[in-house]
CSV table of C-alpha atoms in Angstrom, one decimal:
chain,number,residue,atom,x,y,z
A,1,MET,CA,23.5,30.9,-2.4
A,2,PRO,CA,23.0,27.4,-4.0
A,3,SER,CA,22.3,27.2,-7.7
A,4,TRP,CA,19.0,26.0,-9.0
A,5,PRO,CA,18.8,22.5,-10.5
A,6,THR,CA,19.2,22.4,-14.3
A,7,GLY,CA,16.3,19.9,-14.7
A,8,LEU,CA,13.6,22.3,-13.5
A,9,SER,CA,11.8,24.2,-16.1
A,10,SER,CA,10.5,27.8,-15.7
A,11,SER,CA,6.9,26.7,-15.4
A,12,LEU,CA,7.8,24.1,-12.7
A,13,SER,CA,9.8,26.7,-10.9
A,14,ALA,CA,6.9,29.1,-10.9
A,15,PHE,CA,4.6,26.4,-9.5
A,16,ILE,CA,7.1,25.6,-6.7
A,17,MET,CA,7.7,29.2,-5.8
A,18,SER,CA,4.0,29.5,-5.1
A,19,ALA,CA,4.5,27.0,-2.3
A,20,VAL,CA,7.3,29.1,-0.7
A,21,THR,CA,5.6,32.5,-1.0
A,22,ILE,CA,3.2,33.2,1.8
A,23,HIS,CA,2.0,36.6,3.1
A,24,ASN,CA,1.5,37.4,6.7
A,25,SER,CA,-2.2,38.0,6.2
A,26,ASP,CA,-2.6,34.5,4.8
A,27,TYR,CA,-1.5,32.6,7.9
A,28,ASP,CA,-3.6,29.5,8.8
A,29,LEU,CA,-3.2,26.4,10.9
A,30,PHE,CA,-0.6,24.9,8.5
A,31,ASP,CA,1.6,28.0,9.0
A,32,ALA,CA,1.3,27.6,12.8
A,33,TRP,CA,2.6,24.0,12.5
A,34,LEU,CA,5.4,25.0,10.1
A,35,HIS,CA,6.5,27.7,12.5
A,36,LYS,CA,6.3,25.4,15.5
A,37,ILE,CA,8.2,22.5,13.9
A,38,TYR,CA,10.9,24.9,12.5
A,39,GLU,CA,11.4,26.6,15.8
A,40,THR,CA,11.7,23.3,17.7
A,41,THR,CA,13.9,21.4,15.2
A,42,GLN,CA,16.2,24.2,14.0
A,43,GLN,CA,17.7,25.4,17.3
A,44,ASP,CA,21.3,25.0,16.0
A,45,ASN,CA,20.7,27.8,13.4
A,46,TRP,CA,21.6,30.4,16.0
A,47,PHE,CA,25.2,29.1,15.9
A,48,MET,CA,25.5,28.1,12.2
A,49,PRO,CA,26.8,30.3,9.4
A,50,THR,CA,24.3,32.0,7.1
A,51,GLU,CA,25.1,29.9,4.1
A,52,ASP,CA,24.2,26.7,6.1
A,53,ILE,CA,21.0,28.1,7.5
A,54,ILE,CA,19.6,29.2,4.2
A,55,SER,CA,19.1,25.6,2.9
A,56,THR,CA,17.3,24.3,6.0
A,57,GLY,CA,13.5,24.3,6.4
A,58,VAL,CA,10.2,22.4,6.9
A,59,CYS,CA,7.9,21.1,4.1
A,60,LEU,CA,4.3,20.3,5.0
A,61,ARG,CA,1.6,18.7,2.8
A,62,VAL,CA,-1.4,21.0,2.7
A,63,GLU,CA,-3.4,18.9,0.2
A,64,ASP,CA,-2.8,16.3,-2.5
A,65,ASN,CA,0.3,17.1,-4.5
A,66,TYR,CA,0.7,20.6,-2.9
A,67,PHE,CA,3.2,21.4,-0.1
A,68,ARG,CA,4.1,24.5,1.8
A,69,VAL,CA,7.6,25.3,2.8
A,70,PHE,CA,9.0,27.4,5.6
A,71,PRO,CA,11.0,29.8,5.6
A,72,TYR,CA,9.0,31.5,2.9
A,73,GLU,CA,10.4,33.0,-0.3
A,74,ASN,CA,13.6,31.0,-0.1
A,75,PRO,CA,14.8,29.8,-3.6
A,76,ALA,CA,17.3,27.5,-2.0
A,77,LEU,CA,14.4,25.3,-0.7
A,78,VAL,CA,12.9,24.7,-4.2
A,79,PRO,CA,14.8,21.4,-4.8
A,80,PHE,CA,13.9,20.3,-1.3
A,81,GLU,CA,10.2,21.0,-2.0
A,82,ALA,CA,10.3,19.2,-5.3
A,83,ALA,CA,11.9,16.1,-3.8
A,84,VAL,CA,9.5,16.0,-0.9
A,85,ARG,CA,6.6,16.4,-3.2
A,86,ARG,CA,7.6,13.2,-5.1
A,87,LEU,CA,8.3,11.4,-1.8
A,88,ASN,CA,4.8,12.4,-0.6
A,89,PRO,CA,5.1,12.3,3.2
A,90,VAL,CA,2.9,14.4,5.5
A,91,VAL,CA,5.8,16.6,6.7
A,92,ALA,CA,9.6,16.7,6.2
A,93,VAL,CA,12.4,18.6,7.9
A,94,LYS,CA,15.8,19.4,6.5
A,95,LEU,CA,18.5,19.7,9.1
A,96,ARG,CA,22.1,21.0,9.1
A,97,SER,CA,23.6,20.9,12.5
A,98,ALA,CA,27.0,20.2,14.0
A,99,ALA,CA,26.0,16.6,14.9
A,100,VAL,CA,24.8,15.9,11.3
A,101,THR,CA,28.0,17.3,9.8
A,102,ALA,CA,30.2,15.4,12.2
A,103,ALA,CA,28.3,12.1,11.4
A,104,ILE,CA,28.6,12.6,7.6
A,105,ARG,CA,32.3,13.3,7.9
A,106,LYS,CA,32.8,9.8,9.4
A,107,ILE,CA,31.5,7.9,6.5
A,108,GLY,CA,33.5,6.8,3.5
A,109,PRO,CA,32.9,7.8,-0.1
A,110,THR,CA,31.3,4.5,-1.0
A,111,ASP,CA,29.2,4.0,2.2
A,112,ASP,CA,25.5,3.9,1.6
A,113,CYS,CA,24.3,4.0,5.2
A,114,ILE,CA,25.3,5.1,8.7
A,115,TYR,CA,24.8,2.8,11.7
A,116,ILE,CA,23.6,5.3,14.4
A,117,ASP,CA,23.3,2.5,16.9
A,118,ARG,CA,23.2,-1.3,17.0
A,119,ASP,CA,19.7,-1.6,15.5
A,120,THR,CA,19.4,1.6,13.5
A,121,ARG,CA,21.0,2.3,10.1
A,122,ILE,CA,20.1,5.3,8.1
A,123,GLN,CA,20.6,5.5,4.3
A,124,VAL,CA,23.0,7.9,2.7
A,125,ILE,CA,22.1,9.4,-0.7
A,126,GLU,CA,24.3,11.6,-2.9
A,127,THR,CA,22.0,14.5,-3.7
A,128,ILE,CA,18.6,15.8,-2.8
A,129,ASP,CA,17.3,14.7,-6.2
A,130,GLU,CA,17.6,11.1,-5.1
A,131,LEU,CA,15.3,11.6,-2.2
A,132,PRO,CA,12.1,10.3,-4.0
A,133,HIS,CA,13.9,7.0,-4.6
A,134,ALA,CA,15.0,6.6,-1.0
A,135,GLU,CA,13.7,3.9,1.3
A,136,LYS,CA,10.5,5.5,2.6
A,137,ASP,CA,10.0,3.5,5.7
A,138,GLN,CA,13.3,4.6,7.3
A,139,CYS,CA,11.9,8.1,7.6
A,140,GLY,CA,15.3,9.6,7.2
A,141,ALA,CA,18.2,10.1,4.8
A,142,PHE,CA,21.6,11.8,4.9
A,143,ILE,CA,22.4,14.0,1.9
A,144,ARG,CA,26.1,13.6,1.2
A,145,ASP,CA,26.8,16.7,-1.0
A,146,GLU,CA,25.0,19.1,1.2
A,147,ARG,CA,26.0,17.4,4.5
A,148,SER,CA,22.4,17.6,5.7
A,149,LEU,CA,19.8,15.3,7.1
A,150,VAL,CA,16.2,15.0,5.8
A,151,LEU,CA,13.6,13.5,8.2
A,152,TRP,CA,10.0,12.8,7.2
A,153,SER,CA,6.9,11.4,8.9
A,154,TYR,CA,3.5,10.3,7.8
A,155,SER,CA,2.0,11.7,11.0
A,156,LEU,CA,2.2,15.4,11.9
A,157,GLU,CA,2.3,14.8,15.6
A,158,THR,CA,5.3,12.5,15.5
A,159,MET,CA,7.6,14.8,13.6
A,160,ILE,CA,9.0,16.7,16.5
A,161,PRO,CA,9.6,13.6,18.7
A,162,LEU,CA,11.3,12.0,15.7
A,163,CYS,CA,13.8,14.9,15.3
A,164,LYS,CA,14.6,14.9,19.0
A,165,GLU,CA,15.1,11.1,18.9
A,166,PHE,CA,17.5,11.4,16.0
A,167,GLU,CA,19.4,14.3,17.6
A,168,GLU,CA,20.0,12.2,20.8
A,169,LYS,CA,21.1,9.1,18.8
A,170,LEU,CA,23.5,11.2,16.6
A,171,ILE,CA,25.1,12.7,19.7
A,172,LYS,CA,25.6,9.3,21.2
A,173,HIS,CA,26.9,7.9,17.9
A,174,ILE,CA,29.5,10.7,17.5
A,175,TRP,CA,30.6,10.3,21.1
A,176,ARG,CA,30.8,6.5,20.9
A,177,THR,CA,32.8,6.6,17.6
A,178,ARG,CA,35.1,9.4,18.6
A,179,THR,CA,38.9,9.0,18.1
A,180,VAL,CA,40.6,9.4,21.5
A,181,ALA,CA,44.1,10.8,21.5
A,182,ARG,CA,46.5,8.4,23.2
A,183,LYS,CA,48.4,9.6,26.2
A,184,GLU,CA,52.1,9.6,26.1
A,185,THR,CA,53.4,6.4,27.5
A,186,PRO,CA,56.6,6.0,29.5
A,187,SER,CA,58.0,3.6,26.9
A,188,ILE,CA,60.9,5.9,26.0
A,189,SER,CA,62.1,6.4,29.6
A,190,THR,CA,61.7,2.7,30.4
A,191,SER,CA,63.6,1.7,27.3
A,192,ILE,CA,66.5,4.0,28.1
A,193,ASN,CA,66.9,3.1,31.7
A,194,PRO,CA,67.3,-0.7,31.2
A,195,SER,CA,69.8,-0.1,28.4
A,196,ILE,CA,72.0,2.0,30.8
A,197,VAL,CA,71.8,-0.6,33.5
A,198,ASN,CA,72.4,-3.4,31.1
A,199,SER,CA,75.5,-1.6,29.6
A,200,GLU,CA,77.0,-1.2,33.1
A,201,ILE,CA,76.5,-4.8,34.1
A,202,HIS,CA,77.4,-6.7,30.9
A,203,LEU,CA,80.3,-4.6,29.7
A,204,ASN,CA,82.6,-7.5,28.9
A,205,GLU,CA,79.9,-9.7,27.3
A,206,LYS,CA,79.6,-10.1,23.6
A,207,THR,CA,76.4,-9.0,21.9
A,208,PRO,CA,74.7,-11.8,20.1
A,209,ASP,CA,74.6,-11.7,16.4
A,210,SER,CA,71.2,-11.0,14.8
A,211,THR,CA,71.7,-14.0,12.5
A,212,GLN,CA,72.3,-16.1,15.5
A,213,VAL,CA,69.1,-14.9,17.1
A,214,SER,CA,67.1,-15.6,13.9
A,215,LYS,CA,68.6,-19.1,13.8
A,216,GLU,CA,67.6,-19.8,17.3
A,217,GLU,CA,64.0,-18.6,17.0
A,218,PRO,CA,62.8,-21.2,14.6
A,219,ALA,CA,64.3,-23.9,16.8
A,220,VAL,CA,62.1,-22.7,19.7
A,221,GLN,CA,59.0,-22.4,17.5
A,222,SER,CA,59.4,-25.8,16.0
A,223,GLN,CA,59.1,-27.8,19.2
A,224,PRO,CA,56.4,-30.4,18.8
A,225,ALA,CA,53.4,-30.1,21.0
A,226,PRO,CA,53.1,-32.8,23.7
A,227,LYS,CA,51.0,-35.8,22.4
A,228,ARG,CA,47.9,-36.7,24.3
A,229,LYS,CA,47.4,-40.2,25.5
A,230,TRP,CA,45.2,-42.7,23.7
A,231,TRP,CA,42.4,-42.4,26.3
A,232,SER,CA,42.1,-38.6,25.8
A,233,TRP,CA,38.6,-37.5,24.7
A,234,ARG,CA,40.0,-34.4,23.0
A,235,LEU,CA,41.3,-34.9,19.4
A,236,ASN,CA,43.0,-31.8,18.0
A,237,PRO,CA,40.7,-29.2,19.5
A,238,ASN,CA,42.6,-26.2,18.3
A,239,ASP,CA,42.6,-27.3,14.6
A,240,LYS,CA,39.0,-28.2,14.7
A,241,GLY,CA,38.0,-24.9,16.3
A,242,ALA,CA,40.1,-22.9,13.8
A,243,ALA,CA,38.4,-24.8,10.9
A,244,LEU,CA,34.9,-24.1,12.3
A,245,LYS,CA,35.7,-20.4,12.8
A,246,ASP,CA,37.0,-20.1,9.3
A,247,SER,CA,34.0,-21.9,7.7
A,248,ASP,CA,31.1,-20.6,9.8
A,249,PRO,CA,31.0,-16.9,10.8
A,250,GLU,CA,28.4,-17.6,13.4
A,251,LYS,CA,30.8,-19.8,15.3
A,252,LYS,CA,33.5,-17.1,15.6
A,253,SER,CA,32.2,-16.1,19.0
A,254,GLU,CA,33.9,-16.9,22.2
A,255,GLU,CA,33.6,-20.3,23.7
A,256,ARG,CA,30.8,-20.5,26.3
A,257,LYS,CA,31.6,-22.0,29.7
A,258,LEU,CA,29.6,-24.7,31.3
A,259,ILE,CA,27.9,-23.5,34.5
A,260,LEU,CA,26.6,-26.3,36.7
A,261,LEU,CA,24.8,-24.3,39.3
A,262,GLY,CA,21.4,-25.4,38.0
A,263,PRO,CA,22.2,-29.2,38.4
A,264,PHE,CA,23.7,-28.4,41.8
A,265,TYR,CA,20.5,-26.7,43.0
A,266,ALA,CA,18.4,-29.5,41.6
A,267,GLY,CA,20.6,-32.1,43.4
A,268,CYS,CA,20.2,-30.2,46.6
A,269,GLY,CA,16.5,-30.1,46.2
A,270,ALA,CA,16.4,-33.9,45.5
A,271,ALA,CA,18.7,-34.5,48.5
A,272,LEU,CA,16.5,-32.5,50.8
A,273,SER,CA,13.4,-34.4,49.7
A,274,ALA,CA,15.3,-37.7,50.2
A,275,TYR,CA,16.2,-36.5,53.7
A,276,PHE,CA,12.6,-36.0,54.5
A,277,MET,CA,11.8,-39.5,53.2
A,278,ALA,CA,14.6,-41.0,55.2
A,279,SER,CA,13.5,-39.3,58.4
A,280,GLY,CA,10.0,-40.7,57.9
A,281,ALA,CA,11.4,-44.2,57.4
A,282,GLY,CA,13.5,-43.7,60.6
A,283,ILE,CA,10.5,-42.9,62.6
A,284,LEU,CA,8.8,-46.1,61.3
A,285,LEU,CA,11.8,-48.2,62.4
A,286,GLU,CA,11.8,-46.6,65.9
A,287,GLU,CA,8.1,-47.4,66.3
A,288,TYR,CA,8.7,-51.0,65.1
A,289,ALA,CA,11.5,-51.4,67.7
A,290,MET,CA,9.0,-50.5,70.4
A,291,ASP,CA,6.0,-52.6,69.5
A,292,HIS,CA,7.3,-55.0,66.8
A,293,ASN,CA,4.2,-54.4,64.6
A,294,ALA,CA,5.3,-54.8,60.9
A,295,ALA,CA,2.0,-53.6,59.5
A,296,ARG,CA,3.3,-50.0,59.5
A,297,PHE,CA,5.9,-50.9,56.9
A,298,GLY,CA,3.1,-50.8,54.3
A,299,LEU,CA,3.6,-47.0,54.4
A,300,PHE,CA,6.9,-47.5,52.5
A,301,ALA,CA,4.8,-48.0,49.4
A,302,THR,CA,3.7,-44.3,49.5
A,303,LEU,CA,7.3,-43.0,49.8
A,304,PRO,CA,7.9,-42.7,45.9
A,305,ILE,CA,4.6,-40.7,45.6
A,306,ILE,CA,5.5,-38.5,48.6
A,307,PHE,CA,9.0,-38.0,47.2
A,308,CYS,CA,7.6,-36.8,43.8
A,309,ILE,CA,5.3,-34.4,45.6
A,310,SER,CA,7.8,-33.0,48.1
A,311,ILE,CA,10.6,-32.5,45.5
A,312,PHE,CA,8.7,-29.6,44.0
A,313,PHE,CA,8.6,-27.7,47.3
A,314,CYS,CA,12.2,-28.6,48.0
A,315,LEU,CA,13.3,-27.2,44.7
A,316,GLN,CA,11.4,-24.0,45.3
A,317,LEU,CA,13.0,-23.7,48.7
A,318,VAL,CA,16.5,-24.2,47.4
A,319,GLY,CA,15.9,-21.9,44.4
A,320,ASN,CA,14.6,-19.1,46.6
A,321,LEU,CA,17.6,-19.4,49.0
A,322,SER,CA,20.0,-19.4,46.0
A,323,LEU,CA,18.5,-16.2,44.7
A,324,ILE,CA,18.9,-14.6,48.1
A,325,PHE,CA,22.3,-15.8,49.2
A,326,GLY,CA,23.8,-17.5,46.0
A,327,PRO,CA,25.6,-16.0,43.0
A,328,VAL,CA,23.6,-14.2,40.4
A,329,ALA,CA,26.3,-13.2,37.9
A,330,GLN,CA,25.5,-16.2,35.7
A,331,TYR,CA,22.1,-14.6,34.8
A,332,HIS,CA,23.9,-11.6,33.1
A,333,GLU,CA,26.4,-13.5,30.9
A,334,ASN,CA,26.3,-16.2,28.2
A,335,SER,CA,26.9,-19.8,29.2
A,336,MET,CA,26.6,-23.1,27.4
A,337,TYR,CA,22.8,-23.4,27.6
A,338,TYR,CA,21.8,-19.8,28.5
A,339,SER,CA,22.0,-16.5,26.6
A,340,ALA,CA,21.8,-13.2,28.4
A,341,VAL,CA,23.9,-11.0,26.0
A,342,LYS,CA,22.7,-10.2,22.5
A,343,PRO,CA,24.8,-11.7,19.7
A,344,LYS,CA,27.0,-9.4,17.6
A,345,PRO,CA,25.5,-8.2,14.3
A,346,ASN,CA,26.4,-10.2,11.2
A,347,PRO,CA,27.1,-7.8,8.3
A,348,GLU,CA,26.7,-10.5,5.7
A,349,ILE,CA,23.1,-11.2,6.9
A,350,ASP,CA,22.2,-7.6,7.8
A,351,SER,CA,23.1,-6.3,4.4
A,352,ASN,CA,21.1,-9.0,2.6
A,353,LEU,CA,17.8,-9.0,4.4
A,354,PRO,CA,14.9,-10.2,2.2
A,355,HIS,CA,12.0,-8.0,1.0
A,356,ILE,CA,8.8,-8.7,2.9
A,357,THR,CA,5.3,-8.0,1.5
A,358,ILE,CA,2.6,-7.8,4.1
A,359,GLN,CA,-0.8,-8.9,2.8
A,360,MET,CA,-3.7,-7.4,4.6
A,361,PRO,CA,-7.3,-8.4,3.8
A,362,VAL,CA,-10.1,-5.9,4.7
A,363,TYR,CA,-13.8,-5.7,4.0
A,364,LYS,CA,-16.2,-3.0,5.1
A,365,GLU,CA,-14.4,-2.0,8.3
A,366,SER,CA,-14.2,1.7,9.1
A,367,LEU,CA,-11.1,3.3,7.6
A,368,GLU,CA,-10.6,5.7,10.5
A,369,LEU,CA,-11.4,3.4,13.5
A,370,THR,CA,-10.1,0.0,12.2
A,371,ILE,CA,-7.9,0.1,9.2
A,372,ALA,CA,-5.9,3.3,10.0
A,373,HIS,CA,-6.0,3.2,13.8
A,374,ASP,CA,-2.8,3.6,15.7
A,375,GLN,CA,-3.2,0.4,17.7
A,376,CYS,CA,-4.7,-3.0,17.3
A,377,ILE,CA,-8.4,-2.5,17.2
A,378,LEU,CA,-10.9,-4.6,19.2
A,379,ALA,CA,-14.0,-5.1,17.0
A,380,LEU,CA,-17.3,-4.4,18.6
A,381,LEU,CA,-19.0,-7.3,20.4
A,382,THR,CA,-21.5,-8.8,18.0
A,383,ARG,CA,-24.2,-11.3,18.5
A,384,ASN,CA,-22.3,-14.0,16.6
A,385,GLY,CA,-19.0,-14.0,18.4
A,386,PRO,CA,-16.6,-12.4,20.8
A,387,PHE,CA,-14.0,-9.7,20.4
A,388,SER,CA,-11.6,-10.0,17.5
A,389,SER,CA,-8.3,-8.1,17.1
A,390,ALA,CA,-6.8,-7.0,13.8
A,391,PRO,CA,-3.5,-5.2,13.0
A,392,SER,CA,-3.9,-1.7,11.7
A,393,VAL,CA,-1.9,0.1,9.0
A,394,PHE,CA,-0.1,2.4,11.5
A,395,SER,CA,0.9,-0.5,13.8
A,396,ILE,CA,2.3,-2.3,10.7
A,397,LYS,CA,4.1,0.8,9.7
A,398,LYS,CA,5.9,0.9,13.0
A,399,ALA,CA,7.2,-2.6,12.4
A,400,MET,CA,8.1,-1.7,8.8
A,401,GLN,CA,10.1,1.2,10.1
A,402,THR,CA,12.1,-1.0,12.5
A,403,TYR,CA,12.8,-3.5,9.8
A,404,ALA,CA,13.8,-0.7,7.3
A,405,ARG,CA,16.3,0.8,9.8
A,406,GLN,CA,17.8,-2.7,10.2
A,407,GLY,CA,18.5,-2.8,6.5
A,408,GLY,CA,15.4,-4.5,5.1
A,409,THR,CA,12.6,-3.4,2.8
A,410,SER,CA,8.9,-4.1,3.1
A,411,ALA,CA,5.6,-3.1,1.6
A,412,ILE,CA,1.9,-3.4,2.4
A,413,PHE,CA,-0.5,-5.0,0.0
A,414,VAL,CA,-4.1,-4.5,0.9
A,415,CYS,CA,-6.8,-6.8,-0.5
A,416,ASP,CA,-9.8,-4.6,-0.1
A,417,ASP,CA,-12.9,-6.7,-0.6
A,418,GLY,CA,-15.3,-4.0,0.2
A,419,MET,CA,-14.1,-1.0,-1.9
A,420,GLN,CA,-16.3,-1.8,-4.9
A,421,VAL,CA,-19.4,-2.3,-2.7
A,422,LEU,CA,-19.0,1.0,-0.8
A,423,SER,CA,-20.2,4.5,-1.9
A,424,GLU,CA,-18.1,6.6,-4.2
A,425,ILE,CA,-17.1,9.0,-1.5
A,426,ASP,CA,-15.8,6.1,0.7
A,427,GLN,CA,-14.0,4.7,-2.3
A,428,LEU,CA,-12.2,7.9,-2.9
A,429,GLU,CA,-11.3,8.3,0.7
A,430,ARG,CA,-9.7,4.8,0.8
A,431,LYS,CA,-7.8,5.4,-2.4
A,432,ALA,CA,-6.4,8.6,-1.1
A,433,PHE,CA,-5.4,7.0,2.1
A,434,TYR,CA,-3.6,4.1,0.3
A,435,ALA,CA,-1.8,6.6,-2.0
A,436,ASN,CA,-0.6,8.8,0.8
A,437,HIS,CA,0.8,5.9,2.7
A,438,ASN,CA,2.4,4.1,-0.2
A,439,ILE,CA,0.1,1.1,0.0
A,440,GLY,CA,-0.7,-1.2,-3.0
A,441,TRP,CA,-4.2,-2.5,-3.2
A,442,THR,CA,-6.6,-4.6,-5.2
A,443,ALA,CA,-10.4,-4.7,-5.0
A,444,ARG,CA,-12.5,-7.4,-6.6
A,445,PRO,CA,-16.0,-6.8,-7.7
A,446,GLY,CA,-19.0,-7.6,-5.5
A,447,HIS,CA,-20.8,-10.9,-5.8
A,448,SER,CA,-23.4,-11.0,-8.6
A,449,SER,CA,-26.2,-13.5,-9.0
A,450,LYS,CA,-26.4,-12.9,-12.8
A,451,PRO,CA,-25.2,-15.7,-15.0
A,452,ASP,CA,-22.4,-13.6,-16.5
A,453,GLY,CA,-21.7,-11.7,-13.2
A,454,PHE,CA,-18.6,-12.0,-10.9
A,455,LYS,CA,-18.8,-14.9,-8.5
A,456,ARG,CA,-17.2,-14.8,-5.1
A,457,ALA,CA,-16.7,-18.5,-4.8
A,458,GLY,CA,-15.6,-20.4,-1.7
A,459,LYS,CA,-16.6,-20.5,2.0
A,460,PHE,CA,-13.5,-18.7,3.2
A,461,LYS,CA,-14.0,-15.2,1.9
A,462,LYS,CA,-10.7,-13.7,3.2
A,463,ALA,CA,-8.7,-16.5,1.7
A,464,SER,CA,-10.4,-16.1,-1.7
A,465,ASN,CA,-9.9,-12.4,-1.4
A,466,MET,CA,-6.2,-12.7,-0.9
A,467,ASN,CA,-5.9,-15.3,-3.7
A,468,TYR,CA,-7.6,-12.9,-6.1
A,469,GLY,CA,-5.1,-10.2,-5.2
A,470,LEU,CA,-2.2,-12.6,-5.7
A,471,SER,CA,-3.5,-13.7,-9.1
A,472,ILE,CA,-3.6,-10.1,-10.2
A,473,SER,CA,-0.1,-9.4,-8.9
A,474,LEU,CA,1.2,-12.4,-10.9
A,475,LYS,CA,-0.4,-11.2,-14.1
A,476,LEU,CA,1.0,-7.7,-13.5
A,477,GLU,CA,4.4,-9.2,-12.9
A,478,LYS,CA,4.3,-10.9,-16.3
A,479,PHE,CA,3.2,-7.6,-17.9
A,480,LEU,CA,6.0,-5.7,-16.2
A,481,ALA,CA,8.6,-8.3,-17.4
A,482,GLN,CA,7.3,-7.9,-20.9
A,483,LEU,CA,7.8,-4.1,-20.7
A,484,ILE,CA,11.3,-4.6,-19.4
A,485,GLN,CA,12.1,-6.8,-22.4
A,486,GLU,CA,10.7,-4.2,-24.7
A,487,GLY,CA,13.0,-1.6,-23.1
A,488,VAL,CA,10.2,0.8,-22.0
A,489,GLU,CA,11.6,3.5,-19.8
A,490,ASP,CA,10.0,4.5,-16.4
A,491,THR,CA,8.9,8.0,-17.3
A,492,PRO,CA,5.6,9.8,-16.7
A,493,THR,CA,5.0,9.9,-20.5
A,494,SER,CA,5.5,6.1,-20.8
A,495,VAL,CA,3.3,5.4,-17.8
A,496,SER,CA,0.4,7.5,-19.1
A,497,ARG,CA,0.8,5.9,-22.5
A,498,ILE,CA,0.7,2.4,-21.0
A,499,ALA,CA,-2.3,3.3,-18.8
A,500,LEU,CA,-4.2,4.4,-21.9
């Protein structure tokens, strides 16, 4: 059984053990969810050893700063519950399966992430104690010392689909990165047979000296390349390409070929339109030969206009025929002016993605229907204007998760212009929502008509609201820089002292 962490005191252990001790008569809806998630996500436990099963479980937030763990009365899950409580998701699952173990065995001792697929990289931390400092938006982290995987979610309904998605991606990753044993090649037999034949044919010939061969090789390699004539438009293409490949990593890709099917189709369309114009001119000449009336030649002035109109229909006709009978392979490969295949990832860029702060101004919108909705919300049709759409927190969170799994970091900064003008109950509800979803926020006071009151100046209230939040963040940044210079440590005691 794993040993308890040395940093946990006896009082803290007693508090945590209350979260893992549940009697059968105390079951409620949270226990139903715990049992369902554990049963669905821990199916490999039937085939795992007992020492591996004992450290897996599910942790669910029941209320603020209180989590419930399943299986109950398992001291091995005490560090897991403590780490999840500091991470503060809605639900977290700890997995130890064959796929997780195989994936962790493939990483090196200094690797800090695993590329599950082309667009998904998951962080690797050393111990479960480092989980609170992990990148929260990735919703997953591999634990190196325990060879386990911790997944978490800020929505209870998405936890099971998230585990299934990771399981499928891990299986594909392991199969894709497997080391295939090479088959025995007939190199030995083919090397023996020619030597026997050669020994029978060239019995009386002298074997060339190795020094002679080494002297002849440079002579072959030192042959000068044929010089190009003075009218050649290529000047040292190999040297130039090598220099570009060495200097710019983006130009190391293969050279793209020039496909001229598009100009060919356009030329066919123009030729078809010109044929129609020529046939019309031929009819005019035939009629002139019969009655010698030159007045009809005035229609030649309309030929350029008719050509410009008819070329559109001719191009459409040629294009449709080319799609039916012509080649289509060029639409699935890269060419000089067309890209159908995604570029290869650049490790230098992917490992240095910038941090992004998403600034989101809100006012008195409904927290449940507008701010925290799972999709972009259409505001109700008002008398003053039409529908308006606004991004919600959960839709932004999905984009943040995608960016985090690509190697970047991001944060949401809400400029709440209506918090201080709402009721106290609504204020507490918004503060709890922001705290549970790791959202920073500012809230300026309401407009006051008193001489010494706060003035919300400006006609553009959202812009002034965001500027107010940015000014506070700049002042806070100066204060934090001062604390860093003073050497203040980031501990709960120092934070409470600074707050006072």
